mmCIF file with all atom_site columns, C-alpha atoms in Angstrom:
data_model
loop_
_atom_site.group_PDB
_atom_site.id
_atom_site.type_symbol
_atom_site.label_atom_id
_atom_site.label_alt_id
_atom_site.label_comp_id
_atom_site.label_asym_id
_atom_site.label_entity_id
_atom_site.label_seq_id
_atom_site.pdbx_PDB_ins_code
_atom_site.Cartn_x
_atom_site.Cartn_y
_atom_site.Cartn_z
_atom_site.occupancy
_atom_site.B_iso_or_equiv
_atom_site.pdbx_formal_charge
_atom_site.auth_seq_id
_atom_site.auth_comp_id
_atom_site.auth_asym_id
_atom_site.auth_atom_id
_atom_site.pdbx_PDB_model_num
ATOM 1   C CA . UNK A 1 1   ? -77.152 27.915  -15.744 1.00 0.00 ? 1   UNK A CA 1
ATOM 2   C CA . UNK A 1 2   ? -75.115 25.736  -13.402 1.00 0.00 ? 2   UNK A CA 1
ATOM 3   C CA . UNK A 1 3   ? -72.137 27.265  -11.744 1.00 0.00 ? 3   UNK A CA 1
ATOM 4   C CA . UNK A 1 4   ? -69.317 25.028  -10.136 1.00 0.00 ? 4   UNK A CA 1
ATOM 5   C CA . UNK A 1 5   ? -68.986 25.022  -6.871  1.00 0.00 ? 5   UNK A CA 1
ATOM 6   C CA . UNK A 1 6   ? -65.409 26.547  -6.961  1.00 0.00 ? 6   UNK A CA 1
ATOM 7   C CA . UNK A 1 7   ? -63.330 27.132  -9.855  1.00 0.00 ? 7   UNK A CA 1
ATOM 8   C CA . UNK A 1 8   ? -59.952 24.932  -8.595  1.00 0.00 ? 8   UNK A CA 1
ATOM 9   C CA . UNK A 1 9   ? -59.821 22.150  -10.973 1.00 0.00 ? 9   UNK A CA 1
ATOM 10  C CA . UNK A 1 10  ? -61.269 18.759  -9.810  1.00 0.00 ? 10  UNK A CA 1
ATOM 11  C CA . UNK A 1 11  ? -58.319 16.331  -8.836  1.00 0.00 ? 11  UNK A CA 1
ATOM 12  C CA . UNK A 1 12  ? -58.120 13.251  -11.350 1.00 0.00 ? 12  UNK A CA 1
ATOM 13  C CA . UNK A 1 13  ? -58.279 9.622   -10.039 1.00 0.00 ? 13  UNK A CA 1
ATOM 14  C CA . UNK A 1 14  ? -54.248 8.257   -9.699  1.00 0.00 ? 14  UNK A CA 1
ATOM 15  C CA . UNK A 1 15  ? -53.510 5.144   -11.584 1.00 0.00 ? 15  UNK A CA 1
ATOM 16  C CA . UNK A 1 16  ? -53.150 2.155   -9.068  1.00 0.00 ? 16  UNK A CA 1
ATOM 17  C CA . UNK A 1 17  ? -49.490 0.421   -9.524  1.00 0.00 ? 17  UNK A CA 1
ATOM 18  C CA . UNK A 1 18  ? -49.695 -2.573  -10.449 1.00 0.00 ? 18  UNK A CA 1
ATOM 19  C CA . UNK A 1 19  ? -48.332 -5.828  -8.547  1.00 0.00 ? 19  UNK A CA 1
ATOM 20  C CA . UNK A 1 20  ? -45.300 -6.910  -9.347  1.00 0.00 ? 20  UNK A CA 1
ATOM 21  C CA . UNK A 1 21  ? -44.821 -10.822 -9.695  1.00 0.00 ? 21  UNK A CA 1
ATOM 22  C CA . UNK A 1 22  ? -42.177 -11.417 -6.689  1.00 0.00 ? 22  UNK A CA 1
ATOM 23  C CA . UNK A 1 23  ? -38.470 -11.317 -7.791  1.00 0.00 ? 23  UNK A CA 1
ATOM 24  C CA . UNK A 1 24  ? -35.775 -13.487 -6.673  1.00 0.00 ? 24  UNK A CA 1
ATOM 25  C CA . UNK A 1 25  ? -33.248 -11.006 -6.417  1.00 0.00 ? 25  UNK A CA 1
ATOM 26  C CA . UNK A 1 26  ? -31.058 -10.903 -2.919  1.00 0.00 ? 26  UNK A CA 1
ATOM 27  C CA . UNK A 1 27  ? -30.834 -8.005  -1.558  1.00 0.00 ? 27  UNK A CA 1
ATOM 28  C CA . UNK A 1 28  ? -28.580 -6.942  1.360   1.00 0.00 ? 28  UNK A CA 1
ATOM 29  C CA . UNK A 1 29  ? -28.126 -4.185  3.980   1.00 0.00 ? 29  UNK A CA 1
ATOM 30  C CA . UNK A 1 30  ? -25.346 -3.039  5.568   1.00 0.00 ? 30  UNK A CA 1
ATOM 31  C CA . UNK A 1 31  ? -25.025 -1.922  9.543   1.00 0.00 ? 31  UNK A CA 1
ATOM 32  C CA . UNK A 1 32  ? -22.613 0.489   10.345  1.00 0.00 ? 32  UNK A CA 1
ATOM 33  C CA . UNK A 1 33  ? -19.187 -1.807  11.358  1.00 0.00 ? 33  UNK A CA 1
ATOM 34  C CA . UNK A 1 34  ? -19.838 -0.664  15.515  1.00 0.00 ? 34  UNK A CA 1
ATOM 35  C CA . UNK A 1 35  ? -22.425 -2.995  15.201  1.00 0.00 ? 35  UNK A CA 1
ATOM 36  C CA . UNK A 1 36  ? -22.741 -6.548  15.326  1.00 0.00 ? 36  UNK A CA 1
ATOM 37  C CA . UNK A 1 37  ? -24.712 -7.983  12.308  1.00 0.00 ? 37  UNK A CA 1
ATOM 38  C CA . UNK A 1 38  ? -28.250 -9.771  13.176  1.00 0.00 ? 38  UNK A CA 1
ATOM 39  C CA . UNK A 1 39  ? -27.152 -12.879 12.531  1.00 0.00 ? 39  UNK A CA 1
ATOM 40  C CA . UNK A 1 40  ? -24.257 -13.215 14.947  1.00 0.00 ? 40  UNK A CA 1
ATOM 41  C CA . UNK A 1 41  ? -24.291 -12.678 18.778  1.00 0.00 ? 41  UNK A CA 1
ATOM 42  C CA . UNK A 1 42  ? -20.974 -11.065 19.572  1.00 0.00 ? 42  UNK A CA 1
ATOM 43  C CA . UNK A 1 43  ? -18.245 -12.727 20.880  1.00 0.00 ? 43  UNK A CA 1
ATOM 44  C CA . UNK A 1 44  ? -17.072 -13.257 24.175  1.00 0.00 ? 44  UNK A CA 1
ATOM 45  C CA . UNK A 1 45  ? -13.678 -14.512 25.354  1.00 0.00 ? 45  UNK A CA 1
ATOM 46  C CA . UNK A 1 46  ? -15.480 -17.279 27.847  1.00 0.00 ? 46  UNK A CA 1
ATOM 47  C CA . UNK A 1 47  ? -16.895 -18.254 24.340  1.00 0.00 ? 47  UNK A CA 1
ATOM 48  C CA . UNK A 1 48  ? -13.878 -18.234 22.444  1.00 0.00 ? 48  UNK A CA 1
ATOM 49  C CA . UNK A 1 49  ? -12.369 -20.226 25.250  1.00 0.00 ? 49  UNK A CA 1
ATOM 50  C CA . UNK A 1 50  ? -15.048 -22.983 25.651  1.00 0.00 ? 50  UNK A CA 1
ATOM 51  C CA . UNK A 1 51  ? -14.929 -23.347 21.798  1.00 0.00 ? 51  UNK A CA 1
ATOM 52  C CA . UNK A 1 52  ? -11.368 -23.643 22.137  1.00 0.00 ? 52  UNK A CA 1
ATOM 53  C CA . UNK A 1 53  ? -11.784 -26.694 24.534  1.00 0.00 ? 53  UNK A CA 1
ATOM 54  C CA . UNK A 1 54  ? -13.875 -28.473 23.310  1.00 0.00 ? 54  UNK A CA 1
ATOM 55  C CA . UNK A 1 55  ? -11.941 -28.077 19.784  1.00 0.00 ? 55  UNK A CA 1
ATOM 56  C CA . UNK A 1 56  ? -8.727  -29.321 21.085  1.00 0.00 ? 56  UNK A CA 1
ATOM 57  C CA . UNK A 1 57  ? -10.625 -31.814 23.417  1.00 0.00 ? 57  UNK A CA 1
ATOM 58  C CA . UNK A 1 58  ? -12.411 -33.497 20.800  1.00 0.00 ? 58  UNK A CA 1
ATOM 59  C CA . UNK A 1 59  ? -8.861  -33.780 18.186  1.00 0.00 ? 59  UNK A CA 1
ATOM 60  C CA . UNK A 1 60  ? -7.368  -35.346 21.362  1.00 0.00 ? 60  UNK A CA 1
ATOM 61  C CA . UNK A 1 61  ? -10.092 -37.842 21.536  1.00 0.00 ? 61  UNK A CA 1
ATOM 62  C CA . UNK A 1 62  ? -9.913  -38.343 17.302  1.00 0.00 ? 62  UNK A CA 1
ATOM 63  C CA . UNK A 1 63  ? -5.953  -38.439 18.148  1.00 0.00 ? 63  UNK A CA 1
ATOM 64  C CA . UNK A 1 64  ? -6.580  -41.263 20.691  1.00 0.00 ? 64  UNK A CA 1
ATOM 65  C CA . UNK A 1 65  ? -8.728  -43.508 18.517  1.00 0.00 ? 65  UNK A CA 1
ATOM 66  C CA . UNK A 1 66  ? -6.550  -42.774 15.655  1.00 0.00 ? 66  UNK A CA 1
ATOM 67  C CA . UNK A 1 67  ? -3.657  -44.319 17.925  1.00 0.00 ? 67  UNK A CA 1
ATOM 68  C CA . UNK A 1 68  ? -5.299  -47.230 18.453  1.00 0.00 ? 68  UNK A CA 1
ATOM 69  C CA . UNK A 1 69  ? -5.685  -48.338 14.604  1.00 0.00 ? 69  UNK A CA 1
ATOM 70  C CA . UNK A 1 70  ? -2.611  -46.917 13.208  1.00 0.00 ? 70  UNK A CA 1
ATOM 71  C CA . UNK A 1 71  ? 0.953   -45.971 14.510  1.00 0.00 ? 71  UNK A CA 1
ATOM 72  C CA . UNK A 1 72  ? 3.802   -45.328 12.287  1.00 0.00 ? 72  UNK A CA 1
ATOM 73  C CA . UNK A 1 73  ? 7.501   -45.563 12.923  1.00 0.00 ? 73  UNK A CA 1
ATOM 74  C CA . UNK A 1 74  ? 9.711   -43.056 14.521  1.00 0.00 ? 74  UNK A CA 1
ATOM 75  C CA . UNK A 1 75  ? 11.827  -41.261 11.785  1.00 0.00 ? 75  UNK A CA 1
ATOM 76  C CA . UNK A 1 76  ? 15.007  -41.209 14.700  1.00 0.00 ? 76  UNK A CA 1
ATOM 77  C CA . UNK A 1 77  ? 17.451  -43.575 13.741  1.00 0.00 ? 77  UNK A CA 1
ATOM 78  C CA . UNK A 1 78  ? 17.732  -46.004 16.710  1.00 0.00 ? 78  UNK A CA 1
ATOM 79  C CA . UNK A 1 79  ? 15.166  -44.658 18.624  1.00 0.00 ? 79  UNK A CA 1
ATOM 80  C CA . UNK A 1 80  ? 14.377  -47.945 20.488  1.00 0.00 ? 80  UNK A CA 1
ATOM 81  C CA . UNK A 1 81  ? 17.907  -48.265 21.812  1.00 0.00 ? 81  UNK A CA 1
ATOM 82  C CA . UNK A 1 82  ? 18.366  -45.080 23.679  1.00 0.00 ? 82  UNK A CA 1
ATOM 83  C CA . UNK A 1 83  ? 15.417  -44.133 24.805  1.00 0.00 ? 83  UNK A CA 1
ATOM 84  C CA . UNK A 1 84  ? 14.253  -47.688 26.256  1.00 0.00 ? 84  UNK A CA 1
ATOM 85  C CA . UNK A 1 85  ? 16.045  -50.379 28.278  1.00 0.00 ? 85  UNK A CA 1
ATOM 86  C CA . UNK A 1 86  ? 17.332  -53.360 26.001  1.00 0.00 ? 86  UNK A CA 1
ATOM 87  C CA . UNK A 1 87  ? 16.817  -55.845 26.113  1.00 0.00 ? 87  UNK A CA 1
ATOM 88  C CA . UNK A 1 88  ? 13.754  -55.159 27.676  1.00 0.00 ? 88  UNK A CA 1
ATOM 89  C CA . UNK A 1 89  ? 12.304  -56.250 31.280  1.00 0.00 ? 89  UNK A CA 1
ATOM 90  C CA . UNK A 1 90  ? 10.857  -59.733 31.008  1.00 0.00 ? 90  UNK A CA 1
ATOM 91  C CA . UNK A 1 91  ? 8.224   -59.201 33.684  1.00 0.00 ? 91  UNK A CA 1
ATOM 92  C CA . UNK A 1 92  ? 5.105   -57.138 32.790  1.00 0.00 ? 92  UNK A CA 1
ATOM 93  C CA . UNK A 1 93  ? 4.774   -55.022 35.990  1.00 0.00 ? 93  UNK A CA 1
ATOM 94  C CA . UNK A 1 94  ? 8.222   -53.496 35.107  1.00 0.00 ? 94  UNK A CA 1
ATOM 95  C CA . UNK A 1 95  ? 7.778   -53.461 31.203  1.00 0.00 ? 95  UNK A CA 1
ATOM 96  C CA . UNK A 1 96  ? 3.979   -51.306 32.079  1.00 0.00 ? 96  UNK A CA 1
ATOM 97  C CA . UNK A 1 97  ? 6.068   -48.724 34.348  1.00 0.00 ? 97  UNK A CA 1
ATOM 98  C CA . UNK A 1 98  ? 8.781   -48.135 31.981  1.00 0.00 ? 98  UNK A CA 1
ATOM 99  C CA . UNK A 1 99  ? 5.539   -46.928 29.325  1.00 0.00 ? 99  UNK A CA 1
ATOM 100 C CA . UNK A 1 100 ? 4.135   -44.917 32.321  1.00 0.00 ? 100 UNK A CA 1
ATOM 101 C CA . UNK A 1 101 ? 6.570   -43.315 33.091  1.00 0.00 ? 101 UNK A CA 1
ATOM 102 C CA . UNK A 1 102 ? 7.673   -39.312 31.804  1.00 0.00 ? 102 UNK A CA 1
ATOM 103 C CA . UNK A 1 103 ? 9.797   -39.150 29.110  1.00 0.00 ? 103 UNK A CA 1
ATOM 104 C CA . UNK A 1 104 ? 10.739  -35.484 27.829  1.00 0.00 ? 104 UNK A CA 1
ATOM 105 C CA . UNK A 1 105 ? 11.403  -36.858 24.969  1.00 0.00 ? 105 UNK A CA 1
ATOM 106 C CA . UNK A 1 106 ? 8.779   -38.799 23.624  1.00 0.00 ? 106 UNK A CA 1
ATOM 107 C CA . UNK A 1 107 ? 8.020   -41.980 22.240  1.00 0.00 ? 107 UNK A CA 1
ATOM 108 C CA . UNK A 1 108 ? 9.576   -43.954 18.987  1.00 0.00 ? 108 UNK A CA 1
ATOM 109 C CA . UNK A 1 109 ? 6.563   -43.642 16.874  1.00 0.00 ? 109 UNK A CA 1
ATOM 110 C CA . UNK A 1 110 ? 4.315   -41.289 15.199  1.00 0.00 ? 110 UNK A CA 1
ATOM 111 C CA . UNK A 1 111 ? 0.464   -40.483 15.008  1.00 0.00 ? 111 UNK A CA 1
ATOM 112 C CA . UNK A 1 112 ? -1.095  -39.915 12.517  1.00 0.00 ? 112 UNK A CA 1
ATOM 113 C CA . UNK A 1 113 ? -3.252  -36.716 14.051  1.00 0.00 ? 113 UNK A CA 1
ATOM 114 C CA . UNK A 1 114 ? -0.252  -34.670 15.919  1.00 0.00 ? 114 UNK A CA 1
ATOM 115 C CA . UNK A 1 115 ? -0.544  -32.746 18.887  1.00 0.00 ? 115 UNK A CA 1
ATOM 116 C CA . UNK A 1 116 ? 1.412   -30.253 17.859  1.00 0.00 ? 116 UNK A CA 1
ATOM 117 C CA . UNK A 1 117 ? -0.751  -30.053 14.207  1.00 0.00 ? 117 UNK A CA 1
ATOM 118 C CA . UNK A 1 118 ? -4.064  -30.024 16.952  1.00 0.00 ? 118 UNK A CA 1
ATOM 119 C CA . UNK A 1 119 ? -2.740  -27.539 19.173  1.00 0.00 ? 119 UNK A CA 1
ATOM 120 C CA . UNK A 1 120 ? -1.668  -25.137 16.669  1.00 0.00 ? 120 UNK A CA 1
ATOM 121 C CA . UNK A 1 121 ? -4.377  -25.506 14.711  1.00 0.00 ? 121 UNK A CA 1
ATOM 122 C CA . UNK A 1 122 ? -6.784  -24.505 16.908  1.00 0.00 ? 122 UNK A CA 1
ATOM 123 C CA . UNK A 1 123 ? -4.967  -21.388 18.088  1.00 0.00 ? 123 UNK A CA 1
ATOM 124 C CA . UNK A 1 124 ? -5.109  -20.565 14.854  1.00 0.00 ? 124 UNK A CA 1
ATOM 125 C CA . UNK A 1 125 ? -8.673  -20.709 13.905  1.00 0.00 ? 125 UNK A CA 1
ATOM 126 C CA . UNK A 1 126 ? -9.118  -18.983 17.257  1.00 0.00 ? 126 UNK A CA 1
ATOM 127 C CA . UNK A 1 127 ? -7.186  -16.128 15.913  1.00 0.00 ? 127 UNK A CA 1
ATOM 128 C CA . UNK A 1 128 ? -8.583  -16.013 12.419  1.00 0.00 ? 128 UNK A CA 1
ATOM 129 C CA . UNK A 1 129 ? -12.033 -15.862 13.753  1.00 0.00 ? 129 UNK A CA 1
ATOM 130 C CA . UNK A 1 130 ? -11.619 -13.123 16.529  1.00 0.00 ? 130 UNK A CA 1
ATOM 131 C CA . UNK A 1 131 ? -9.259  -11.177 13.864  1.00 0.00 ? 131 UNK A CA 1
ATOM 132 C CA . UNK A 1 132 ? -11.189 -8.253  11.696  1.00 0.00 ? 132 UNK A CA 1
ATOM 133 C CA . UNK A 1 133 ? -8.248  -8.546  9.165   1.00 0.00 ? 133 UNK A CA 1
ATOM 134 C CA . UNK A 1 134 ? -7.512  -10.527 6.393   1.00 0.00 ? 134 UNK A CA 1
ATOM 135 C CA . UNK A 1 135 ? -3.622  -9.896  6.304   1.00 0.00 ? 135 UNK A CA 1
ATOM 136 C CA . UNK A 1 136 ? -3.499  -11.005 10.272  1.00 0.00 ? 136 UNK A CA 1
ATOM 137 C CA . UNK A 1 137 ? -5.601  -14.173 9.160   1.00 0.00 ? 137 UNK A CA 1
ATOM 138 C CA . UNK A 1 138 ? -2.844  -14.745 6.219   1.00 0.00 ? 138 UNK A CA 1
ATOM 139 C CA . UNK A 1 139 ? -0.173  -14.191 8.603   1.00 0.00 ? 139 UNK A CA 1
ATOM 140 C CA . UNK A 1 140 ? -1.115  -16.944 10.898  1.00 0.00 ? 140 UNK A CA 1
ATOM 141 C CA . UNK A 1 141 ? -2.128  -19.481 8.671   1.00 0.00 ? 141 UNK A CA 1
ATOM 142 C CA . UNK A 1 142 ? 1.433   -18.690 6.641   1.00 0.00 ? 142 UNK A CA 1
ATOM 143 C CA . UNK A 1 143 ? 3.422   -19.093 10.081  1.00 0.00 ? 143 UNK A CA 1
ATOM 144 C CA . UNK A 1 144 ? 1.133   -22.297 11.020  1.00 0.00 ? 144 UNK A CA 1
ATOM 145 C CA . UNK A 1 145 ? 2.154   -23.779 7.450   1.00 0.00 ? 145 UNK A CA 1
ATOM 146 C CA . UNK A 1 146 ? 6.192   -22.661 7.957   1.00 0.00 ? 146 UNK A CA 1
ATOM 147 C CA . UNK A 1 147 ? 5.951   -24.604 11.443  1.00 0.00 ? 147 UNK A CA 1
ATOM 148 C CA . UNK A 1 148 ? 4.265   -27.956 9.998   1.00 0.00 ? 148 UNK A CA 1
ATOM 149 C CA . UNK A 1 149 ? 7.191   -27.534 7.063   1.00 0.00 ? 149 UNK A CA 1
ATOM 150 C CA . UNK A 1 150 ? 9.715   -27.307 9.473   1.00 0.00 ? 150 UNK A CA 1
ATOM 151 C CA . UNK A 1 151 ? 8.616   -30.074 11.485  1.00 0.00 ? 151 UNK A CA 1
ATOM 152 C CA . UNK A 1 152 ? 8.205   -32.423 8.225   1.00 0.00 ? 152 UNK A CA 1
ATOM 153 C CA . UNK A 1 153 ? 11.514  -31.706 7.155   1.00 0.00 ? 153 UNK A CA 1
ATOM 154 C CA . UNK A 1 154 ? 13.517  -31.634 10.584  1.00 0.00 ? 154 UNK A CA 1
ATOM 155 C CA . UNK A 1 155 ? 12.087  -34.991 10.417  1.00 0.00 ? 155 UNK A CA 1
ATOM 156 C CA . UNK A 1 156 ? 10.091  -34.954 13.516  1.00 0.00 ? 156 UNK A CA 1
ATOM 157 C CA . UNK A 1 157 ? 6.972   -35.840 12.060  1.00 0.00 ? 157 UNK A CA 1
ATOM 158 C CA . UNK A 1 158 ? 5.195   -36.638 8.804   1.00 0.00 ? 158 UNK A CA 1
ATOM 159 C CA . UNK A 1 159 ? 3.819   -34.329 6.283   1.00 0.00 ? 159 UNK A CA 1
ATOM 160 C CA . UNK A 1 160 ? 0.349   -36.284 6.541   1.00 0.00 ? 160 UNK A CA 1
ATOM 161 C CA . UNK A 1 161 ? 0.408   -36.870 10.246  1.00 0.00 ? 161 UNK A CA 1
ATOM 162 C CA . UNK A 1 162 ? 0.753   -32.662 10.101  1.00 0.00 ? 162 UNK A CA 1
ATOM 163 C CA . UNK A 1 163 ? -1.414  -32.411 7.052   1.00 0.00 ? 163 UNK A CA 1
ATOM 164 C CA . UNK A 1 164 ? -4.351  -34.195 9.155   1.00 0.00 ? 164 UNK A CA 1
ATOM 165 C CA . UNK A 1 165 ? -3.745  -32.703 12.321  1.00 0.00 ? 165 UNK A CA 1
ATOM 166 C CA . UNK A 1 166 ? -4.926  -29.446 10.405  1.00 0.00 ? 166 UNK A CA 1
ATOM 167 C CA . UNK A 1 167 ? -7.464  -30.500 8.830   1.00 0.00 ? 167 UNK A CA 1
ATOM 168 C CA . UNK A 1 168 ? -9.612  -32.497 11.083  1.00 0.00 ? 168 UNK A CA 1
ATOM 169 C CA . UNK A 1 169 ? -8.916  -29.718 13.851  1.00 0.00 ? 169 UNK A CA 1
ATOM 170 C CA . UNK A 1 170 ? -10.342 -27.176 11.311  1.00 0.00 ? 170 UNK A CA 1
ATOM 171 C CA . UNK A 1 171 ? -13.494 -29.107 10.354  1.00 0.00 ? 171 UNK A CA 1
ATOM 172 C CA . UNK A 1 172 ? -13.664 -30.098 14.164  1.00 0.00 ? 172 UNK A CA 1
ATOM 173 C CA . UNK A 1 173 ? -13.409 -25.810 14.625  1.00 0.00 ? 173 UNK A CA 1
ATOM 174 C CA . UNK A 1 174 ? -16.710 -25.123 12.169  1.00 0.00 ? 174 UNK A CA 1
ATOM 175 C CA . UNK A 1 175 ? -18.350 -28.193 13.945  1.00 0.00 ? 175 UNK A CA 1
ATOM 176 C CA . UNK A 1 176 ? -18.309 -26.762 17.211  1.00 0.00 ? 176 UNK A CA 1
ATOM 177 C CA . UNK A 1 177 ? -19.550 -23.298 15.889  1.00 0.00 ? 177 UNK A CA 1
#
């Protein structure tokens, strides 16, 4: 007679899994919040700055062009008559220095991108995208929106030269990204 070699049970063959068509589910991890996700380099305040810059500086440059095509009139009554000579110089040299020269308190007309809308603007989505925190994000943009009401309804500049001001400064702000 034939005698096994041991009397342990032989081990059975395991069933090989079969492959699985591939899904097109996403699927996500999540890094502990001290550090910075793989897709982002962190952020630096030279690179916050620069991005700042070249934000503002290219609105300002938009703002320029847009100054050349289109200038609307100032919402001052008599604007012309107190802050310029009348009637004015005849001769050009005098009539260029009188437009060169500092005024405090502006000129009689509008743009249609302001530099106040630019300026804020970009301090703002500076903020928002150094801040961690929705409510601080909410905050600004809310005080940002109080200022352009206030300076649409004091009637020192239009609701759409504000209006724009925000929102090519904002597209301007993911351009640069």
């Amino acid at each position: 007679s034939t005698t096994p070699l041991s009397n342990h049970p032989q081990p059975q063959p395991q069933p090989q899994p079969q492959p699985q068509p591939p899904s097109f589910t996403l699927t996500t991890t999540t890094l502990p919040p001290t550090q910075p996700t793989p897709y982002r380099r962190p952020r630096t305040l030279a690179g916050l700055a620069l991005r700042s810059l070249l934000t503002l500086s290219s609105a300002r440059l938009i703002r320029t062009l847009s100054f050349t095509l289109t200038v609307l009139p100032s919402q001052i009554p008599r604007c012309y008559p107190r802050r310029f000579p009348h009637p004015p110089p005849t001769d050009w040299p005098a009539w260029l220095k009188i437009g060169f020269l500092p005024n405090s308190r502006g000129g009689c007309n509008d743009l249609i991108l302001s530099g106040h809308a630019t300026v804020t603007s970009t301090l703002a989505c500076a903020l928002t995208s150094v801040a961690g925190n929705g409510t601080l994000s909410r905050a600004v943009w809310t005080l940002v929106a109080v200022d352009y009401a206030i300076e649409a309804l004091e009637g020192l500049h239009y609701s759409v030269d504000m209006w724009l001001g925000c929102v090519v400064t904002c597209l301007l702000w993911v351009l640069t990204r």
